[in-house]
PDB file of C-alpha atoms in Angstrom:
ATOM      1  CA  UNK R   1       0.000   0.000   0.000  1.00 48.00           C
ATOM      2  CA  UNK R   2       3.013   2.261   0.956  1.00 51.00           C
ATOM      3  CA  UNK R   3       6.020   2.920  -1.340  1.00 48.00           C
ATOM      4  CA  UNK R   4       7.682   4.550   1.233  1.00 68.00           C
ATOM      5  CA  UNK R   5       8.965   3.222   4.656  1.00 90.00           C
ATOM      6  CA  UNK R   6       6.961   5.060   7.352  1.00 92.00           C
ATOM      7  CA  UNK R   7       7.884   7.018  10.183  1.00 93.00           C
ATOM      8  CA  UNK R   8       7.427   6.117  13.766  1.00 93.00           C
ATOM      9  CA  UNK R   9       4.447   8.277  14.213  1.00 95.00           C
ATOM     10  CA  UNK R  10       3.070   7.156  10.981  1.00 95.00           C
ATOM     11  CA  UNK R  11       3.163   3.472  11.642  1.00 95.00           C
ATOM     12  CA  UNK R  12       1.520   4.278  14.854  1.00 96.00           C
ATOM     13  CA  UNK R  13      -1.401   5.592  13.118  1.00 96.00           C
ATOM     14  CA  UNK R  14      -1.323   2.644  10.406  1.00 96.00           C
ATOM     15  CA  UNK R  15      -1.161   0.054  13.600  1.00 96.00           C
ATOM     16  CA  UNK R  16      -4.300   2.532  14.711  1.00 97.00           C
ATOM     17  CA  UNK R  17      -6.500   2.026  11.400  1.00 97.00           C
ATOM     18  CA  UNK R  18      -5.410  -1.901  11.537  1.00 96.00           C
ATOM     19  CA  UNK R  19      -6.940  -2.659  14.784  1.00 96.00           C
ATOM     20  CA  UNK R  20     -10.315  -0.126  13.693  1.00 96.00           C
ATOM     21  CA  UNK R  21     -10.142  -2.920  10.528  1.00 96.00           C
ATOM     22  CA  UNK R  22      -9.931  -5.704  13.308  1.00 94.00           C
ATOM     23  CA  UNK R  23     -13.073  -4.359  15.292  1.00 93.00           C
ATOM     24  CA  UNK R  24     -14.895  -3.965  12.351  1.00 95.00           C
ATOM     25  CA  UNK R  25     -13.957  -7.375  10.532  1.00 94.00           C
ATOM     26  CA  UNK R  26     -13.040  -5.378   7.374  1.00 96.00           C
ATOM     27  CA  UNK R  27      -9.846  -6.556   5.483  1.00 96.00           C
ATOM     28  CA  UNK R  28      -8.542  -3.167   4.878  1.00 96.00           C
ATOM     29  CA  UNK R  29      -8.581   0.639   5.045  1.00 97.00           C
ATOM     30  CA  UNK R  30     -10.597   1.028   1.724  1.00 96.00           C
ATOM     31  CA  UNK R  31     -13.072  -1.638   3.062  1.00 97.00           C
ATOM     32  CA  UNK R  32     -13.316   0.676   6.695  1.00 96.00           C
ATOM     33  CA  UNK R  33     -13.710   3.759   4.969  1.00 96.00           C
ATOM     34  CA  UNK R  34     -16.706   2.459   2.673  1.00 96.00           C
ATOM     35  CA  UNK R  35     -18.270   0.537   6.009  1.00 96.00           C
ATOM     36  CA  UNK R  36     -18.199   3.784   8.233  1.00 96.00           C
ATOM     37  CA  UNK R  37     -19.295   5.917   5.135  1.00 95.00           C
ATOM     38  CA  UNK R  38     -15.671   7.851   5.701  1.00 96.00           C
ATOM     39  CA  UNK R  39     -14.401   9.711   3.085  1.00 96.00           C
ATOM     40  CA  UNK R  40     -12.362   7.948   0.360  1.00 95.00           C
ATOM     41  CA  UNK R  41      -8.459   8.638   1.232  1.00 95.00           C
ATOM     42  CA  UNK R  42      -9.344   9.284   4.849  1.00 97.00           C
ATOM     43  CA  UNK R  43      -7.181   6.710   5.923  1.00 96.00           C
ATOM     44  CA  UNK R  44      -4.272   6.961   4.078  1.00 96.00           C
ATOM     45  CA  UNK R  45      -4.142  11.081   4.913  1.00 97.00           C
ATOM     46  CA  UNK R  46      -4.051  10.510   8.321  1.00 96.00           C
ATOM     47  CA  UNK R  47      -1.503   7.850   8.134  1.00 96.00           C
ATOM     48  CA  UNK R  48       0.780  10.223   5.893  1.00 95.00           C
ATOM     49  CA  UNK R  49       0.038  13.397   7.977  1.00 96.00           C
ATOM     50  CA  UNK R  50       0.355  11.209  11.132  1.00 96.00           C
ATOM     51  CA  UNK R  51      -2.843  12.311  12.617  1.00 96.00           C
ATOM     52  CA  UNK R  52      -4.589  10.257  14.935  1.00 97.00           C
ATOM     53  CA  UNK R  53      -8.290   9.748  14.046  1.00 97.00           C
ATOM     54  CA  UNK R  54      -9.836  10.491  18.109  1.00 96.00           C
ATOM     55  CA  UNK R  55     -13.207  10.815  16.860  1.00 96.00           C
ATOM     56  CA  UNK R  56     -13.263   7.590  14.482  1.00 96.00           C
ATOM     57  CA  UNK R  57     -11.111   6.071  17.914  1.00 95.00           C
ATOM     58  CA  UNK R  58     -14.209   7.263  20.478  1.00 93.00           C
ATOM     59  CA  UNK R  59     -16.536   6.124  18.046  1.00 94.00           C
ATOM     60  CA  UNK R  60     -15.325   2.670  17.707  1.00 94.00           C
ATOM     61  CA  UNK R  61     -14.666   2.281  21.267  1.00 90.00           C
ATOM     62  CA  UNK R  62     -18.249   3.315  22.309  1.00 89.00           C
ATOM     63  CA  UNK R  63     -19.577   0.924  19.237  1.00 90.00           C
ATOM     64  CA  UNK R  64     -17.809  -2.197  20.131  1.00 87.00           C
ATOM     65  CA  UNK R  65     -17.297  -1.718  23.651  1.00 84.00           C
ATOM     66  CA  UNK R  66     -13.391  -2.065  23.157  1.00 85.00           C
ATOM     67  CA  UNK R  67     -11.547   0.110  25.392  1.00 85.00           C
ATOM     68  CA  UNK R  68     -10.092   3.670  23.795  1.00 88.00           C
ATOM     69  CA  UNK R  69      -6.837   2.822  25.359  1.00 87.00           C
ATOM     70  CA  UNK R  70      -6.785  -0.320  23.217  1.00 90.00           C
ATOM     71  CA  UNK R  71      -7.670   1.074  20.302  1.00 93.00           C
ATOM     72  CA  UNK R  72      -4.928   4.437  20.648  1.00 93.00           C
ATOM     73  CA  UNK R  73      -1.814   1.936  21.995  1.00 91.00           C
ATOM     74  CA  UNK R  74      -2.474  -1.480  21.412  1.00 89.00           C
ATOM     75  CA  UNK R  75      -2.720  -2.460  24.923  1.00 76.00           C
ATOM     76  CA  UNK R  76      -4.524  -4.545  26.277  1.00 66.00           C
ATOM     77  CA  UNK R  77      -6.245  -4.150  29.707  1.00 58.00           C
ATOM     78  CA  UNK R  78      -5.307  -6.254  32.567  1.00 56.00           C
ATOM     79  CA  UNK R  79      -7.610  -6.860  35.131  1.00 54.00           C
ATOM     80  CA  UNK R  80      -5.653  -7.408  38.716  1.00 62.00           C
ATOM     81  CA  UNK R  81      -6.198 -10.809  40.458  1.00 69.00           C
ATOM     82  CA  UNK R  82      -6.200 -10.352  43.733  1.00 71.00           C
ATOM     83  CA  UNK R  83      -5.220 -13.266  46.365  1.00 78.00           C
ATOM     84  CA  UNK R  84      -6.590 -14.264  49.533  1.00 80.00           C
ATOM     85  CA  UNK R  85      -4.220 -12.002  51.626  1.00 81.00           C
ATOM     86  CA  UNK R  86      -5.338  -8.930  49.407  1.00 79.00           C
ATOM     87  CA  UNK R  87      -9.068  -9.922  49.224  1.00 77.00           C
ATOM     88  CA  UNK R  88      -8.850 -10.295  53.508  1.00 79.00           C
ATOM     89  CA  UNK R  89      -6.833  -6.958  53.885  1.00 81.00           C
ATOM     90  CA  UNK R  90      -9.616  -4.986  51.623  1.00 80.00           C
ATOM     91  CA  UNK R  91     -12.085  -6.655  53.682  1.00 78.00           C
ATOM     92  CA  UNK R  92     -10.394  -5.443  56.540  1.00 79.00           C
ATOM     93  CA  UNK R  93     -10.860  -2.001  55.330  1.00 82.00           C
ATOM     94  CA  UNK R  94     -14.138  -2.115  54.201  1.00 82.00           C
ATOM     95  CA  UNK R  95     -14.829  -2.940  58.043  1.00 79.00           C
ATOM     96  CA  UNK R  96     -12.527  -0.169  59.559  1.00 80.00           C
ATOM     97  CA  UNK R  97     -14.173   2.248  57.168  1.00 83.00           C
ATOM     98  CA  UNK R  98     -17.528   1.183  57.855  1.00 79.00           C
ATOM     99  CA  UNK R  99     -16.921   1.328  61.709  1.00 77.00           C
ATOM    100  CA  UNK R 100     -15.936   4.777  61.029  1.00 80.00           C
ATOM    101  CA  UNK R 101     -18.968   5.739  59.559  1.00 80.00           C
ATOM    102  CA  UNK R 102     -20.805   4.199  62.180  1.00 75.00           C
ATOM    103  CA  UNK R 103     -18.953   6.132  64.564  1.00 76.00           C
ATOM    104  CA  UNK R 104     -19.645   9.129  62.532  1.00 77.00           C
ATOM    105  CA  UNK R 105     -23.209   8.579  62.267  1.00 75.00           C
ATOM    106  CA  UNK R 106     -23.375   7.450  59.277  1.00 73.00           C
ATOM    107  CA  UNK R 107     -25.011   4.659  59.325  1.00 73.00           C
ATOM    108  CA  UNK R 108     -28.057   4.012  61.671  1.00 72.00           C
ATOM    109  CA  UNK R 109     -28.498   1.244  64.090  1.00 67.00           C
ATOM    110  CA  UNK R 110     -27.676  -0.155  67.199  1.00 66.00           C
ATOM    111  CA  UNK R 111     -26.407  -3.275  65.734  1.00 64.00           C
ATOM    112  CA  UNK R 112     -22.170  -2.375  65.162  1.00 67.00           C
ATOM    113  CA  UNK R 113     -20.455  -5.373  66.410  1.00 74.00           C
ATOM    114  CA  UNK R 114     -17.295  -6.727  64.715  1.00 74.00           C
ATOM    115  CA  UNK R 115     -19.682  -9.521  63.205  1.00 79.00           C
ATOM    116  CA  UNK R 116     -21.805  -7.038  61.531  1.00 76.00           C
ATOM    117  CA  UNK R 117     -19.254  -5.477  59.872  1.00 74.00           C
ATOM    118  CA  UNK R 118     -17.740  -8.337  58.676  1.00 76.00           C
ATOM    119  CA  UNK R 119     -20.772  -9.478  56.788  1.00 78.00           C
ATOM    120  CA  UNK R 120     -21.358  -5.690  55.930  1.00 78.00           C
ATOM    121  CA  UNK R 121     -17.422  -5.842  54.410  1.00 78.00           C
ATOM    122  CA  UNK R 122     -18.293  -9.325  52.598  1.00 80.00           C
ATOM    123  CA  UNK R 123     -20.814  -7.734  50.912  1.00 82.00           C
ATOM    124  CA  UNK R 124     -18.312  -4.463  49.380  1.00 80.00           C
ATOM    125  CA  UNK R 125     -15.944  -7.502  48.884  1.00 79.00           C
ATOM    126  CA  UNK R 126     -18.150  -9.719  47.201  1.00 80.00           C
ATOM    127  CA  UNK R 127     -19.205  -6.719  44.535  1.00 80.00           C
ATOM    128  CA  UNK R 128     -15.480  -6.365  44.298  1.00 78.00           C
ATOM    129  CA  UNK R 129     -15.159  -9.450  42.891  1.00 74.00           C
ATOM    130  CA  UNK R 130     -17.918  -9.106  40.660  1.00 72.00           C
ATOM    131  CA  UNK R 131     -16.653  -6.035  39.076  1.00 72.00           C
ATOM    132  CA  UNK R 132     -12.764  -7.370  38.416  1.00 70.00           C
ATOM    133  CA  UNK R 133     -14.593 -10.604  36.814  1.00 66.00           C
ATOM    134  CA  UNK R 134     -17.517  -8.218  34.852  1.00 62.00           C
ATOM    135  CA  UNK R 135     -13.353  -6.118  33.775  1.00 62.00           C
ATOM    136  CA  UNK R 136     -11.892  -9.142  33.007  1.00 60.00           C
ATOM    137  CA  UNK R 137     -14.336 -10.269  30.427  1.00 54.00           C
ATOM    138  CA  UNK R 138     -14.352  -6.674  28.835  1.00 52.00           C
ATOM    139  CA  UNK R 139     -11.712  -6.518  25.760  1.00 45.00           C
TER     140      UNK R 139
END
């Protein structure tokens, strides 16, 4: 497609438009440009002018639910796995922060005892959990 080698901030922008073909399941730029009714050239001008397409980037990413990030670098996200130690120690702060509140006020009741928390803190750690697996399944 290129007769020339391409600069570093070029190729960036041709990896950019390759992944936008990946999302899209289109073989090539010419194919992308006809799909999202872009003009004809679009692609290749921002490659040679090495401009970075945001608004085709924002639009893709809030299309296919593929990260922006991923779409401007490459990268892909990595979800943390947390271990039992780190799981118990955020639980641990869920129920020192929640005690606090209660101190505070914050939350009504009589009922504060260290066993109350603790199922109060399983709860925050249980939605924790939920969340890094709902991120993990994200692209």
């Amino acid at each position: 497609m290129f007769d020339q080698s391409l600069s570093t901030e070029q190729q960036h922008v041709s990896n950019i438009f390759k992944r936008l073909c990946a999302e899209y399941n289109v073989q090539n730029n010419a194919e992308l440009e006809h799909h999202l009714s872009l003009q004809s050239g679009f692609s290749e001008h921002c490659i040679f002018s090495a401009t970075i397409p945001y608004s085709l980037i924002d639009k893709t990413s809030k299309a296919t639910h593929v990260s922006f990030d991923y779409l401007l670098n490459g990268q892909n996200q990595h979800t943390v796995q947390l271990n039992n130690d780190q799981l118990k120690a955020i639980k641990n702060g869920i129920i020192k922060s929640i005690k606090k509140m209660s101190m505070a006020g914050l939350i009504k009741g009589e009922n504060h005892n260290q066993e109350t928390l603790g199922e109060l803190a399983e709860i925050h750690v249980e939605q924790i959990e939920n969340e890094l697996k709902i991120q993990s399944q994200v692209k």
